[in-house]
CSV table of C-alpha atoms in Angstrom, one decimal:
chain,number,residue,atom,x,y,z
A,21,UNK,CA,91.9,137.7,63.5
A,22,UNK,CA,94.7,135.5,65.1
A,23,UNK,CA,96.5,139.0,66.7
A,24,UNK,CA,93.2,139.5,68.2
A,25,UNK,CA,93.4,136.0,70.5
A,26,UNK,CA,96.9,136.2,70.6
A,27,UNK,CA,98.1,137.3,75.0
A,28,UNK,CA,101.5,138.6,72.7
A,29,UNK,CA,99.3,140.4,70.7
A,30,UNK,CA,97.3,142.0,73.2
A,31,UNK,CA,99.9,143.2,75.3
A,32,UNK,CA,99.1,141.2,78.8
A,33,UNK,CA,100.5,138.2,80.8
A,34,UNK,CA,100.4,135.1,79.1
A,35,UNK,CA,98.2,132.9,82.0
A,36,UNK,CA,99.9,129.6,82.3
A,37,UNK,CA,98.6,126.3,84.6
A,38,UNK,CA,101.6,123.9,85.1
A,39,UNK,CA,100.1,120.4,85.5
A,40,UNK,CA,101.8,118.2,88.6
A,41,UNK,CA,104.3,118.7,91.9
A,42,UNK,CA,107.3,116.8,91.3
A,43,UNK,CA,110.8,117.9,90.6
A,44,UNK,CA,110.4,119.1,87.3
A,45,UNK,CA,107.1,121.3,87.8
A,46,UNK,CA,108.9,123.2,90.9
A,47,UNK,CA,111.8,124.2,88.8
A,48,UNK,CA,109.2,125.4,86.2
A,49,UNK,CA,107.6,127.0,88.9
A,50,UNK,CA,110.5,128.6,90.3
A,51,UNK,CA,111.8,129.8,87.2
A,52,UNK,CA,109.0,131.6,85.1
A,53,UNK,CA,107.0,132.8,88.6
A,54,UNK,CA,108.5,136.0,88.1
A,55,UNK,CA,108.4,136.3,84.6
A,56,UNK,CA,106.7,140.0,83.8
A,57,UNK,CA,105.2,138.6,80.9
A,58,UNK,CA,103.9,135.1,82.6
A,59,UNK,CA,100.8,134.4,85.0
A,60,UNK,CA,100.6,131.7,86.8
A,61,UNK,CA,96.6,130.8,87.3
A,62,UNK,CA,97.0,128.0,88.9
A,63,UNK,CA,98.8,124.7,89.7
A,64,UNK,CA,96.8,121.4,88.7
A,65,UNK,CA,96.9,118.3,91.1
A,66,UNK,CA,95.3,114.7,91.6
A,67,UNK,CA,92.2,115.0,92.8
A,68,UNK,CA,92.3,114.3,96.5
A,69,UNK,CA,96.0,115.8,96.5
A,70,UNK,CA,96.4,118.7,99.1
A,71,UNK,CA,99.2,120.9,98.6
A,72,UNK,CA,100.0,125.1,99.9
A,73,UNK,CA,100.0,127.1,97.1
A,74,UNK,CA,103.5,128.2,96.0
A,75,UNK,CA,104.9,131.5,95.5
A,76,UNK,CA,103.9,133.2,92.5
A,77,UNK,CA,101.2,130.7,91.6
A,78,UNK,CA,97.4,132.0,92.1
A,79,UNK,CA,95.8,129.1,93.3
A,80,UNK,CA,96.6,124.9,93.6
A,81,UNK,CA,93.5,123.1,92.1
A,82,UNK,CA,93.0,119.3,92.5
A,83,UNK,CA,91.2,118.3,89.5
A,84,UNK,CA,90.8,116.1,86.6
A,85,UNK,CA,88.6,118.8,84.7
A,86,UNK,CA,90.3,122.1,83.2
A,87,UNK,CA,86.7,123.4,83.0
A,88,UNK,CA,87.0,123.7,86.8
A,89,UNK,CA,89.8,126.0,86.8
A,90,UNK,CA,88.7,129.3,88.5
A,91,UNK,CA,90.7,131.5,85.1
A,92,UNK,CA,90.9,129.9,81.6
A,93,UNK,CA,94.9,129.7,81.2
A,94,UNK,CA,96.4,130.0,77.6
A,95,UNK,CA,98.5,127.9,78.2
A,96,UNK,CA,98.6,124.3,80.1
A,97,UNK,CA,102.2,123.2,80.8
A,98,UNK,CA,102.1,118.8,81.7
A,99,UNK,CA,105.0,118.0,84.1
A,100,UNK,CA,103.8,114.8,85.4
A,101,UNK,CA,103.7,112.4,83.3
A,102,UNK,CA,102.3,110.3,80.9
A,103,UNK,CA,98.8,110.2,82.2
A,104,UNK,CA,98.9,113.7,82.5
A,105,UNK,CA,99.0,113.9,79.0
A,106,UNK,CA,96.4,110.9,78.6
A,107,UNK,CA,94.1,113.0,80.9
A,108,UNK,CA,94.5,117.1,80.3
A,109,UNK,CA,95.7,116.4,76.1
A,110,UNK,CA,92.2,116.4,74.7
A,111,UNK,CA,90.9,118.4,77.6
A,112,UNK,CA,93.1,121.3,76.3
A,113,UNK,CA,93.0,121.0,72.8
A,114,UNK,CA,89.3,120.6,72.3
A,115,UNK,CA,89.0,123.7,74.6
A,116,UNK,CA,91.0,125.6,72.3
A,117,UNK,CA,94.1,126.0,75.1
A,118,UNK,CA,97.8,125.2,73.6
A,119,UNK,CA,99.5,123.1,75.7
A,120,UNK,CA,103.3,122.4,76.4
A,121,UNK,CA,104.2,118.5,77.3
A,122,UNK,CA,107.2,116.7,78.2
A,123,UNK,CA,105.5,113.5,78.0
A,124,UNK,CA,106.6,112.6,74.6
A,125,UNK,CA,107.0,108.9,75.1
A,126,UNK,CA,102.9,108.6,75.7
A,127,UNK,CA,102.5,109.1,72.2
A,128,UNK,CA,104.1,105.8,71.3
A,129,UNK,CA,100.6,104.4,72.6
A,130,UNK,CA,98.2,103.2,70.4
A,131,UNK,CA,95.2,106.1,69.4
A,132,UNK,CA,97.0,108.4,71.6
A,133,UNK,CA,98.4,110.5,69.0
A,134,UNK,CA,95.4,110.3,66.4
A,135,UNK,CA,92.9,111.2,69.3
A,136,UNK,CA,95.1,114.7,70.5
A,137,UNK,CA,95.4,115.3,66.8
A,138,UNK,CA,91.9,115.2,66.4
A,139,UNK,CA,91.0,116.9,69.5
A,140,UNK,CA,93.4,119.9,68.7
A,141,UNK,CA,91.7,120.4,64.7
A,142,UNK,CA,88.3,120.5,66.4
A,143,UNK,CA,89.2,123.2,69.1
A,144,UNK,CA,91.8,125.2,67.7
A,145,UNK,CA,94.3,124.4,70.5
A,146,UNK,CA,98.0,123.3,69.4
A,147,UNK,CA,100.2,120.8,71.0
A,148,UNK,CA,104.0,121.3,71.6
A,149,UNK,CA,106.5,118.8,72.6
A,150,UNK,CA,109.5,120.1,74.7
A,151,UNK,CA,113.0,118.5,73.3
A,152,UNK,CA,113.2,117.6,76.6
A,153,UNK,CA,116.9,115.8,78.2
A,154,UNK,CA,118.2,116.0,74.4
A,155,UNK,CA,119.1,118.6,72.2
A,156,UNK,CA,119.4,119.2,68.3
A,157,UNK,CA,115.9,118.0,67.5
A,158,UNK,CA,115.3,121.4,65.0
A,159,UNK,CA,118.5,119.8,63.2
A,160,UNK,CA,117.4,116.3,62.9
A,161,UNK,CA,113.9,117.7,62.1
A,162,UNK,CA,114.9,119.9,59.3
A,163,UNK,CA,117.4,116.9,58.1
A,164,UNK,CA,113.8,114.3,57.7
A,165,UNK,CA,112.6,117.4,55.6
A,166,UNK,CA,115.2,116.1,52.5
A,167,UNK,CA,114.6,113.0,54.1
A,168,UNK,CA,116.4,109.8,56.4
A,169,UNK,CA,117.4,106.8,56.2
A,170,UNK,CA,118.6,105.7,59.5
A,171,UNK,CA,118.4,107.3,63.3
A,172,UNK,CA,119.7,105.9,66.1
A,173,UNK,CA,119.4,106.3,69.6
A,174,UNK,CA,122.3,104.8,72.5
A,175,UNK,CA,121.5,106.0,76.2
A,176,UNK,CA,123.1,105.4,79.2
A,177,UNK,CA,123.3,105.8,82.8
A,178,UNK,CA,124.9,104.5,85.8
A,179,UNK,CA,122.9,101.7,87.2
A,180,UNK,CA,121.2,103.6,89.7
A,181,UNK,CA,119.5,105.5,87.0
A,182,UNK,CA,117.6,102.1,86.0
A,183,UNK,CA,116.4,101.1,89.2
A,184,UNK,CA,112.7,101.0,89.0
A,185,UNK,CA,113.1,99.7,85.2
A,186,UNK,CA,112.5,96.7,83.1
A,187,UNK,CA,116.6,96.7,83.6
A,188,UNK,CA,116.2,95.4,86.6
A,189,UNK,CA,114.5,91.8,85.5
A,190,UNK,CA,117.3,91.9,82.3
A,191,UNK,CA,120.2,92.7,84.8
A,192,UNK,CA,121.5,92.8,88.2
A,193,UNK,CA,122.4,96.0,88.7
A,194,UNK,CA,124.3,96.3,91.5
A,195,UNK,CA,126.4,93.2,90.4
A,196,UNK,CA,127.7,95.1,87.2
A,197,UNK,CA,131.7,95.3,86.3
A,198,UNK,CA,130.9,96.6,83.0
A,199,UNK,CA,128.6,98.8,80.2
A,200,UNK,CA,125.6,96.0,79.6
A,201,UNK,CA,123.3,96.5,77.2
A,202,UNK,CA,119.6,95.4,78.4
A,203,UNK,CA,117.0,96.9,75.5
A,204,UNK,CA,117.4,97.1,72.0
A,205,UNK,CA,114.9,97.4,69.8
A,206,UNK,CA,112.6,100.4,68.5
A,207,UNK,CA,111.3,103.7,69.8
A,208,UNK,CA,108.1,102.5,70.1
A,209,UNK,CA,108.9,99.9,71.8
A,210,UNK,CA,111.3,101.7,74.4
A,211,UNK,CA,108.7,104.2,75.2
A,212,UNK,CA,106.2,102.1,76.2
A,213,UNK,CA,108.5,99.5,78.2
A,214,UNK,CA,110.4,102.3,79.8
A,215,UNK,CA,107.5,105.1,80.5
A,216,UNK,CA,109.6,107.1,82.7
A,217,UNK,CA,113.0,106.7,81.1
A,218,UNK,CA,112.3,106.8,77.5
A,219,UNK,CA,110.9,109.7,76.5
A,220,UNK,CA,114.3,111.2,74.6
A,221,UNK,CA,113.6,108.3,72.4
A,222,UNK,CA,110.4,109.3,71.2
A,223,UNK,CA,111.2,112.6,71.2
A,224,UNK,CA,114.3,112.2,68.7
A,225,UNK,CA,112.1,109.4,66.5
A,226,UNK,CA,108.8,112.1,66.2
A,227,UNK,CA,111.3,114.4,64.7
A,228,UNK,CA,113.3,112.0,62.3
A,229,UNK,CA,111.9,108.8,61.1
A,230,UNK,CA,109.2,107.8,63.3
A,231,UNK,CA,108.7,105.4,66.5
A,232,UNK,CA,109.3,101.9,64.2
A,233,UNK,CA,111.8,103.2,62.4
A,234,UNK,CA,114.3,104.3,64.8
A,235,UNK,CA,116.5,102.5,66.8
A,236,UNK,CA,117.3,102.2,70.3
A,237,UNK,CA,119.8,100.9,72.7
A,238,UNK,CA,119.6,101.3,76.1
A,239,UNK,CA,122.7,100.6,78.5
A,240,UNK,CA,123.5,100.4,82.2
A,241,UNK,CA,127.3,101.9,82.9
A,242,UNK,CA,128.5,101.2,86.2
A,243,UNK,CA,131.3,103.8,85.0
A,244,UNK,CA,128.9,106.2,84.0
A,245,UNK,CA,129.3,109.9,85.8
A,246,UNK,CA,126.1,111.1,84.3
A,247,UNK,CA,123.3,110.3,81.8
A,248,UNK,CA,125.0,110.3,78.3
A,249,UNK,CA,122.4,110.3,74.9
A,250,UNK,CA,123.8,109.8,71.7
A,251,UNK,CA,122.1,110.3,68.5
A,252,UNK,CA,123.2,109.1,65.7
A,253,UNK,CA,121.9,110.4,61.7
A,254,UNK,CA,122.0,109.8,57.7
A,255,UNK,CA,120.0,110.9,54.8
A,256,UNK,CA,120.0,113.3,51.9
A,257,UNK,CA,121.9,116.1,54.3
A,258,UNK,CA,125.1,114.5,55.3
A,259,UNK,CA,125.4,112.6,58.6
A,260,UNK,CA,125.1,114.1,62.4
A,261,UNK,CA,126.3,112.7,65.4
A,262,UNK,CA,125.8,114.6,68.9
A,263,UNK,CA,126.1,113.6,72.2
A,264,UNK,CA,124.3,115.1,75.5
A,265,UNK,CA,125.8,114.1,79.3
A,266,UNK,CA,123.4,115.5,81.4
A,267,UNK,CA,123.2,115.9,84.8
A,268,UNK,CA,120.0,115.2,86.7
A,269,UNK,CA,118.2,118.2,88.9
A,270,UNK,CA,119.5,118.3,92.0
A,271,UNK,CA,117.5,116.8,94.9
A,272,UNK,CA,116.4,114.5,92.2
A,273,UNK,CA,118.6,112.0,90.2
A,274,UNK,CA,115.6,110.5,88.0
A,275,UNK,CA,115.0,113.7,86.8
A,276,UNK,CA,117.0,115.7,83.9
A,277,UNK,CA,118.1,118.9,84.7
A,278,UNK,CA,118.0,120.0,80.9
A,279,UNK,CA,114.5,118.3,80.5
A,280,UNK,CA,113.2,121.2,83.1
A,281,UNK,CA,115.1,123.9,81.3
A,282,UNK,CA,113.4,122.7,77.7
A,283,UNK,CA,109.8,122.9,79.6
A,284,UNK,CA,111.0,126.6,80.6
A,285,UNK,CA,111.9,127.1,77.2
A,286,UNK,CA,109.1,126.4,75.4
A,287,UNK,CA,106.7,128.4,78.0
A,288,UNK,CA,108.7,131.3,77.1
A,289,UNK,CA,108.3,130.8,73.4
A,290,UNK,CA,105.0,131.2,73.9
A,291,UNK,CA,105.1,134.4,75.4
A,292,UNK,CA,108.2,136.0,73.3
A,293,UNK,CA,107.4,138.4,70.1
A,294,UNK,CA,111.0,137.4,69.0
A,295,UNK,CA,111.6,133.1,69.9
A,296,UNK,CA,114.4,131.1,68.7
């Protein structure tokens, strides 16, 4: 029965809507619009948002109601934001459509989580998180399998990278000489102070040891030539330690070049007989 609803399975294009129209969805755009076994039905806005409709998308939709969409899409993709997530989530999952998000700090809200869970056991439709600007998380994962007893998370990024951040009221940016720490504290607690620059944090505590458990330290690095994440890992496997320098897309230096890729890569999971 499940090769029967499966697009794979079926042998057609797997019909995609990618959810927003700012750096991250036009590389997504860009890269899987001509991708044999990807369709593009359509490109969801704000309501009110006007936009032409790019190449190798169907149609640009301003919505806030999937039902509206002109062809049911197997898969919804969110690339812009937390409310995206807080808006399409449920939408999609009670519908019985699987969605791709690179939201992952959202879920550090309150009910969030338990209400997408509960939306995606009623319809049948599945969430997955894209790693995102970090890598390694099927190693950390499999290592909370045996089990974890501590995960740690240090990120920095010149100060420029902070502007438009609680950093600001902890530090003067522009002033700094030197690394300066200005949050440390939890997951949880990063994620929802630091919506748009947190969501690595999340990501790495959903697949260790959970949003109170983990620990986070956020610095500014006026020395900093690119945005550096550093996990750090003990349990019953050993210990891990990776680090990630990413560079940001360019055009755009809030957003993470390798957090677009992971979006790419998880569309095409979707769609691949064979997916590693």
């Amino acid at each position: 029965m499940g090769d029967a609803l499966n697009p794979v399975a079926e042998g057609r294009r797997l019909r995609v809507a990618v959810i927003g129209r700012g750096a991250i969805a036009s590389y997504v755009l860009d890269a899987i619009g001509g991708d044999a076994a990807l369709n593009v039905v359509a490109q969801i806005l704000r309501p009110g948002t006007r936009e032409a409709c790019p190449p190798g998308v169907d149609a640009v939709i301003a919505t806030d109601d999937l039902g509206s969409l002109p062809v049911r899409p197997d898969l919804v993709v969110d690339c812009a934001g937390h409310d995206a997530l807080r808006l399409f989530g449920a939408q999609a999952l009670s519908a019985g459509i699987d969605l791709v998000s690179i939201s992952v700090g959202a879920l550090a809200e309150s009910g969030l989580a338990e209400t997408l869970e509960a939306a995606g056991r009623a319809g049948g439709g599945r969430l997955r998180l894209a790693s995102g600007a970090i890598g390694a998380m099927d190693a950390l994962a499999a290592a909370a399998v045996g089990g974890l007893d501590t995960v740690s998370y240090t990120g920095t990024k010149p100060p420029g990278g902070w502007r438009g951040s609680p950093a600001e009221e902890a530090l003067d940016l522009g002033a700094l000489t030197a690394p300066a720490v200005h949050f440390d504290g939890t997951a949880r607690e990063a994620a929802l102070r630091y919506p748009k620059n947190a969501n690595v944090a999340a990501m790495i505590a959903l697949a260790g040891i959970g949003m109170d458990a983990t620990r986070v330290t956020l610095v500014a690095d006026p020395a900093a030539k690119a945005n550096v994440h550093e996990i750090e890992a003990a349990g019953a496997f050993g210990r891990m330690r990776f680090t990630v320098e990413g560079q940001a897309l360019a055009g755009n230096p809030r957003s993470s070049a390798l957090a677009a890729m992971s979006v790419v890569h998880a569309i095409r999971r979707e769609a691949a007989p064979i997916a590693v």
